[in-house]
Coordinates of N, CA and C in Angstrom, one line a residue:
K296 N 121.6 131.5 113.1 CA 121.8 130.9 114.4 C 120.8 131.0 115.4
T297 N 120.0 132.4 115.0 CA 118.9 132.7 115.6 C 117.6 131.6 115.0
I298 N 117.6 131.3 114.1 CA 116.5 130.3 113.7 C 116.9 129.4 114.1
N299 N 118.2 128.5 114.3 CA 118.3 127.3 115.0 C 118.1 127.2 116.7
K300 N 118.3 128.2 116.9 CA 118.0 128.4 118.8 C 116.5 128.4 118.6
L301 N 115.7 129.1 117.8 CA 114.5 129.1 117.9 C 113.8 127.8 117.4
L302 N 114.2 127.2 116.4 CA 113.5 126.1 116.1 C 114.1 124.7 117.5
D303 N 115.1 124.7 118.2 CA 115.6 124.3 119.3 C 114.4 124.4 120.5
E304 N 113.3 125.5 120.5 CA 112.5 125.5 121.3 C 111.2 124.3 120.7
T305 N 111.3 123.1 121.6 CA 110.5 122.4 121.1 C 108.9 122.8 121.3
N306 N 108.5 123.6 122.0 CA 107.0 123.6 122.6 C 106.8 124.8 121.9
G307 N 106.2 124.7 120.8 CA 105.5 126.0 120.1 C 103.9 125.9 119.7
M308 N 104.0 126.9 118.8 CA 102.1 126.7 118.6 C 102.0 126.5 116.9
I309 N 101.1 126.2 116.1 CA 100.5 125.7 114.7 C 99.9 126.6 114.5
I310 N 99.9 126.7 113.4 CA 98.6 127.4 112.6 C 98.0 126.4 111.7
D311 N 96.7 126.2 112.2 CA 95.9 124.9 111.6 C 94.9 125.0 111.0
F312 N 94.3 124.3 110.0 CA 92.6 124.5 109.4 C 91.7 123.4 110.7
L313 N 92.4 122.3 111.0 CA 91.8 121.6 112.3 C 91.6 122.3 113.9
P314 N 90.4 122.5 114.3 CA 90.7 122.9 115.8 C 91.2 122.3 116.8
K315 N 91.8 121.1 116.7 CA 92.3 120.2 117.6 C 93.1 119.2 116.7
R316 N 93.8 118.6 117.3 CA 94.9 117.5 116.7 C 94.3 116.3 116.4
I317 N 94.1 115.3 115.3 CA 93.5 114.3 115.2 C 94.5 113.3 115.4
E318 N 94.6 112.3 116.6 CA 95.5 111.5 116.9 C 95.1 110.1 116.2
S319 N 94.1 109.6 115.6 CA 93.9 108.6 114.8 C 94.5 108.2 113.6
E320 N 94.1 107.2 112.9 CA 94.4 107.3 111.3 C 93.6 107.9 110.4
N321 N 92.5 108.3 111.2 CA 91.7 109.0 110.6 C 92.2 110.5 109.9
Y322 N 93.1 111.0 110.3 CA 94.2 112.0 109.8 C 94.7 111.7 108.3
F323 N 95.1 110.6 108.1 CA 95.3 110.1 106.9 C 94.6 110.0 106.1
Q324 N 93.2 109.9 106.0 CA 92.1 109.5 105.4 C 91.5 111.0 104.8
L325 N 91.8 111.8 106.2 CA 91.3 113.4 105.8 C 92.3 114.3 105.1
E326 N 93.8 113.9 105.2 CA 94.7 114.7 104.5 C 94.9 114.7 103.0
P327 N 94.6 113.6 102.5 CA 94.9 113.7 100.7 C 93.6 114.5 100.7
Y328 N 92.5 114.3 100.9 CA 91.1 115.2 100.8 C 91.7 116.4 100.6
Y329 N 91.8 117.3 101.7 CA 92.3 118.6 102.0 C 93.4 119.0 101.1
L330 N 94.4 118.1 101.1 CA 95.6 118.7 99.9 C 94.8 119.0 98.4
S331 N 93.7 118.0 98.2 CA 93.4 118.3 96.9 C 92.4 119.1 96.6
T332 N 91.9 119.5 97.8 CA 90.4 120.7 98.0 C 90.5 121.6 98.5
Y333 N 91.9 122.0 99.4 CA 91.8 123.0 100.1 C 93.2 123.7 100.1
I334 N 94.4 123.1 99.7 CA 95.6 123.4 99.7 C 95.5 125.3 99.2
D335 N 95.0 125.1 98.3 CA 95.2 126.5 97.9 C 94.5 127.8 98.6
T336 N 93.5 127.3 99.1 CA 92.7 128.5 100.2 C 93.9 128.7 101.5
F337 N 94.4 127.7 102.0 CA 95.1 127.6 102.9 C 96.1 128.2 102.6
A338 N 96.9 128.2 101.7 CA 97.9 128.8 101.0 C 97.5 130.5 101.2
S339 N 96.8 130.9 100.8 CA 96.1 132.5 100.5 C 95.9 132.6 101.9
K340 N 95.2 131.8 103.0 CA 95.3 132.6 104.3 C 96.5 132.7 104.9
I341 N 97.4 131.9 104.8 CA 98.4 131.9 105.6 C 99.5 133.1 104.8
I342 N 99.2 133.3 103.5 CA 99.9 134.7 102.8 C 99.2 135.9 103.6
N343 N 98.0 136.1 103.6 CA 96.9 137.2 104.4 C 97.7 137.5 106.1
I344 N 98.2 136.1 106.2 CA 98.4 136.7 107.8 C 99.9 137.1 108.2
I345 N 100.6 136.7 106.7 CA 102.2 136.5 106.9 C 102.6 137.7 106.4
I346 N 101.6 138.8 105.5 CA 101.7 140.1 105.2 C 101.6 140.8 106.0
K347 N 100.4 140.7 107.0 CA 100.1 141.5 108.2 C 101.5 141.4 108.7
L348 N 102.0 140.6 109.2 CA 103.0 140.1 110.5 C 104.2 140.6 110.0
I349 N 104.4 140.7 108.5 CA 105.9 141.3 107.8 C 106.0 143.1 108.3
H350 N 104.3 143.9 108.0 CA 104.5 144.9 108.1 C 103.8 145.6 109.6
N351 N 103.9 144.4 110.6 CA 103.7 144.9 112.1 C 105.1 144.5 112.5
Y352 N 105.9 143.9 112.4 CA 107.4 143.8 112.9 C 108.3 143.4 112.0
E353 N 109.6 143.8 112.8 CA 110.8 144.3 111.8 C 111.0 142.6 111.3
A354 N 110.8 142.6 109.6 CA 110.8 141.0 109.4 C 112.1 140.6 108.4
H355 N 112.6 139.2 108.9 CA 113.6 138.6 108.0 C 113.4 137.5 107.9
I356 N 113.3 136.9 106.2 CA 112.9 135.8 105.7 C 114.1 135.1 105.0
Y357 N 113.8 133.9 105.2 CA 114.9 132.9 105.1 C 114.2 131.5 104.3
I358 N 114.8 131.2 103.6 CA 114.4 129.7 103.3 C 115.9 129.0 103.3
T359 N 115.3 127.7 103.8 CA 116.5 126.5 104.3 C 117.2 125.9 103.6
E360 N 116.9 125.6 102.1 CA 117.7 125.3 101.0 C 116.9 125.5 99.7
T361 N 117.5 125.2 98.4 CA 116.8 125.7 97.5 C 116.9 124.5 96.5
P362 N 116.0 123.8 96.9 CA 115.8 122.2 96.0 C 115.7 122.3 94.7
K363 N 116.4 121.4 94.0 CA 116.4 121.7 92.6 C 115.2 121.8 92.1
A364 N 113.9 121.1 92.5 CA 112.5 121.6 92.1 C 112.0 123.1 92.0
L365 N 112.8 123.5 92.8 CA 112.4 125.1 92.8 C 112.9 125.8 91.7
P366 N 111.8 126.7 91.2 CA 112.0 127.7 90.0 C 113.4 128.3 89.9
E367 N 113.9 128.5 88.7 CA 115.3 129.0 88.5 C 115.7 129.9 89.0
K368 N 114.9 131.3 88.6 CA 114.7 132.4 89.4 C 115.2 132.3 91.0
W369 N 114.8 131.0 91.5 CA 115.2 131.0 93.1 C 116.3 130.4 93.7
N370 N 117.1 130.4 92.2 CA 118.2 129.4 92.8 C 119.1 129.8 93.4
H371 N 119.1 131.3 93.8 CA 120.4 131.9 94.7 C 120.1 132.2 96.1
I372 N 118.7 132.1 96.5 CA 118.2 132.6 97.4 C 118.9 132.0 98.6
T373 N 119.1 130.9 99.3 CA 119.4 130.4 100.5 C 120.2 130.9 101.0
G374 N 119.9 131.4 102.3 CA 120.7 132.0 103.3 C 120.9 133.6 103.0
K375 N 119.8 133.9 102.2 CA 119.9 135.0 101.6 C 118.7 135.8 102.4
D376 N 118.7 137.1 103.3 CA 117.6 137.5 103.2 C 116.7 138.2 102.2
L377 N 115.3 137.5 102.4 CA 114.4 137.9 101.2 C 113.5 138.9 101.8
S378 N 113.5 139.6 102.4 CA 112.6 140.7 103.3 C 112.5 141.9 102.3
A379 N 113.6 142.2 101.5 CA 113.5 143.3 100.6 C 112.6 142.9 99.3
Y380 N 112.2 141.6 99.2 CA 111.6 141.1 98.0 C 110.3 141.6 97.9
S381 N 109.7 142.0 96.7 CA 108.1 142.5 96.7 C 106.8 141.5 97.3
L382 N 106.3 142.1 97.4 CA 105.2 141.2 98.3 C 104.4 140.2 97.0
E383 N 104.4 140.2 96.2 CA 104.0 139.6 95.1 C 105.0 138.2 95.1
E384 N 106.6 138.7 95.0 CA 107.4 137.8 95.2 C 107.3 136.8 96.4
I385 N 107.3 137.2 97.6 CA 106.9 136.4 98.8 C 105.9 135.9 98.5
K386 N 104.9 136.1 98.3 CA 103.5 135.7 98.0 C 104.0 134.5 97.1
E387 N 104.6 134.6 95.9 CA 104.9 133.4 95.1 C 105.4 132.3 95.8
L388 N 106.3 132.8 96.8 CA 107.6 131.6 97.3 C 106.8 130.8 98.2
I389 N 106.1 131.8 99.1 CA 105.0 131.1 99.9 C 104.1 130.1 99.7
E390 N 103.3 130.4 98.2 CA 102.5 129.6 97.6 C 103.2 128.1 97.2
Y391 N 104.2 128.5 96.6 CA 105.0 127.0 96.1 C 105.8 126.4 97.2
V392 N 105.8 126.9 98.5 CA 106.4 126.2 99.4 C 105.2 125.0 100.0
I393 N 103.9 125.7 99.8 CA 102.9 125.2 100.9 C 102.6 124.3 99.6
K394 N 102.4 124.8 98.4 CA 101.7 123.8 97.7 C 102.6 122.4 97.3
N395 N 103.9 122.6 97.1 CA 104.8 121.5 96.5 C 105.6 121.1 97.7
D396 N 105.4 121.3 98.8 CA 105.8 120.7 100.0 C 107.6 120.3 100.1
I397 N 108.1 122.0 99.3 CA 109.4 121.9 99.5 C 110.2 122.6 100.1
S398 N 111.0 122.5 100.9 CA 112.0 123.4 101.5 C 111.1 123.8 102.7
S399 N 112.1 124.9 103.5 CA 110.8 125.6 104.6 C 111.6 127.2 104.4
L400 N 110.6 127.8 104.9 CA 110.6 129.6 104.8 C 110.6 129.6 106.2
H401 N 111.2 130.8 106.8 CA 111.9 131.1 107.8 C 111.4 132.7 108.1
F402 N 110.3 133.1 109.1 CA 109.9 134.4 109.0 C 110.5 134.8 110.5
L403 N 111.5 135.4 110.2 CA 112.2 136.1 111.7 C 111.6 137.0 112.1
L404 N 110.5 137.6 113.3 CA 110.1 138.9 113.2 C 110.6 139.4 114.8
Y405 N 110.7 140.9 114.4 CA 111.4 141.1 116.1 C 110.5 142.3 116.3
E406 N 110.4 142.6 117.6 CA 110.3 143.6 118.5 C 110.6 144.1 119.7
N407 N 111.3 145.0 119.6 CA 112.5 145.6 120.6 C 113.7 144.6 121.1
N408 N 113.8 144.1 119.6 CA 115.2 143.0 119.6 C 114.8 141.8 120.1
T409 N 113.6 141.4 120.2 CA 113.2 140.0 120.6 C 112.7 139.5 119.5
P410 N 113.5 138.1 119.3 CA 112.7 137.5 117.9 C 111.8 136.4 118.5
F411 N 110.8 136.3 117.4 CA 110.2 135.1 117.7 C 109.9 134.7 115.9
M412 N 109.5 133.3 115.6 CA 109.6 133.0 114.2 C 108.4 132.1 114.0
L413 N 107.9 132.4 112.5 CA 106.8 131.5 112.1 C 107.5 131.1 110.8
S414 N 107.4 129.4 110.9 CA 108.1 128.5 109.9 C 106.9 128.0 109.1
I415 N 107.0 128.0 107.4 CA 106.5 127.4 106.9 C 107.1 126.1 106.1
N416 N 106.5 125.0 106.5 CA 107.5 123.7 106.1 C 107.0 122.8 105.3
G417 N 106.0 123.6 104.3 CA 105.2 122.8 103.2 C 104.1 122.1 103.9
E418 N 103.1 122.0 102.6 CA 101.5 121.8 103.1 C 101.0 122.6 104.2
F419 N 100.2 121.9 105.2 CA 99.6 122.4 106.1 C 100.3 122.6 107.6
S420 N 102.0 122.3 107.3 CA 102.7 122.6 108.3 C 103.0 123.9 108.7
V421 N 102.6 125.0 109.5 CA 103.1 126.3 110.0 C 103.2 126.2 111.6
D422 N 104.1 126.8 111.6 CA 104.6 126.8 112.9 C 105.2 128.3 113.6
L423 N 105.1 128.3 114.8 CA 105.6 129.2 115.4 C 106.6 129.0 116.5
H424 N 107.5 129.7 117.1 CA 108.5 129.8 117.9 C 108.8 131.1 118.2
G425 N 108.8 130.5 119.9 CA 109.2 131.6 120.8 C 108.5 133.0 120.8
T426 N 107.2 132.9 120.7 CA 106.4 133.8 120.8 C 106.2 134.5 122.1
Q427 N 105.8 135.3 122.4 CA 105.4 136.0 123.6 C 104.0 136.3 123.7
K428 N 103.6 136.3 125.1 CA 102.1 136.4 125.0 C 101.2 137.7 124.5
K429 N 101.7 138.5 124.2 CA 101.1 139.7 123.3 C 101.4 139.6 121.8
D430 N 102.2 138.7 121.8 CA 102.4 138.6 120.3 C 101.8 137.5 119.9
I431 N 101.6 136.0 120.7 CA 100.2 135.4 120.9 C 99.1 135.9 120.1
E432 N 98.7 136.9 120.9 CA 97.2 137.4 121.3 C 97.2 138.2 119.9
F433 N 98.2 138.8 119.2 CA 97.8 139.5 117.8 C 97.9 138.7 116.8
I434 N 98.8 137.7 117.1 CA 98.5 136.1 116.3 C 97.4 135.9 115.9
E435 N 96.8 135.6 117.0 CA 95.7 134.4 117.1 C 94.5 135.7 116.6
L436 N 94.5 136.7 116.6 CA 93.4 137.9 115.8 C 93.8 137.9 114.3
L437 N 94.9 137.6 114.1 CA 95.0 137.3 112.6 C 94.5 135.8 112.0
V438 N 95.1 135.3 112.9 CA 94.3 133.7 112.2 C 93.1 133.5 112.7
H439 N 92.2 134.0 113.5 CA 90.8 133.6 113.4 C 90.3 134.5 112.3
Q440 N 91.2 135.8 111.8 CA 90.3 136.5 110.9 C 90.2 135.5 109.6
E441 N 90.9 135.0 109.8 CA 91.2 133.9 108.3 C 90.4 132.5 108.4
G442 N 89.7 132.5 109.6 CA 89.2 131.1 109.8 C 89.8 130.1 110.0
L443 N 91.3 130.2 110.8 CA 91.8 128.9 110.9 C 92.4 129.0 112.6
F444 N 92.9 128.2 113.1 CA 93.0 127.8 114.7 C 94.6 127.9 115.2
L445 N 94.9 128.7 116.3 CA 96.1 128.5 116.7 C 96.2 128.0 117.6
R446 N 97.2 126.9 118.0 CA 96.9 125.8 119.1 C 98.6 125.3 119.2
S447 N 98.6 125.3 120.7 CA 99.8 124.9 121.3 C 100.2 123.2 120.8
C448 N 101.3 123.3 121.0 CA 102.0 121.9 120.0 C 103.5 121.5 120.4
Y449 N 103.5 120.4 120.3 CA 105.2 120.1 120.5 C 105.8 120.2 119.0
C450 N 105.9 120.9 118.9 CA 107.1 120.8 117.0 C 108.6 120.6 117.1
P451 N 108.8 119.5 116.8 CA 110.1 119.1 117.0 C 111.0 119.8 115.5
N452 N 112.4 120.4 116.1 CA 113.0 120.7 115.0 C 113.1 120.3 113.4
Q453 N 112.5 121.2 113.1 CA 112.1 120.4 111.1 C 113.4 121.0 110.5
N454 N 114.2 121.7 110.3 CA 115.2 121.9 109.4 C 116.3 123.2 110.0
T455 N 117.6 123.0 109.4 CA 118.5 124.1 110.3 C 119.0 124.7 108.8
T456 N 119.2 125.9 109.1 CA 119.8 126.9 108.2 C 121.4 127.3 108.3
P457 N 122.0 127.9 107.3 CA 123.3 128.6 107.4 C 123.2 129.8 108.4

């Protein structure tokens, strides 16, 4: 329920490898290039950010669905809190979702019982919902440390979870 509430907040932020949104058809020429040359690096950078976040906030991790294409070892994880998984398992799952554009991972992060959320929706789609100013300042430091950009955006509801 918390995930759906945060997803319904349409004004959010995104973590991106581009400093600003490309509004023209040029993006569709650029995207295949970066998918073939940069997706592994991007996944590593997002993993570094998330590992730091889940160790600075109370964290709960959920996947929205377990698609058939997901490796069999993860066929039971939909709707379960994955925060007890090892860092290596979380890393592997993040990589799989980003590189294969399958499902969505939601990281519910709490400070003083106030949640915000980072969602990975496959490929270069990483967004934040419900962030407070102090959280944004910290996340921005982590994002810049990885050579990425934090931008405001309109982030429509991507997925729902049980």
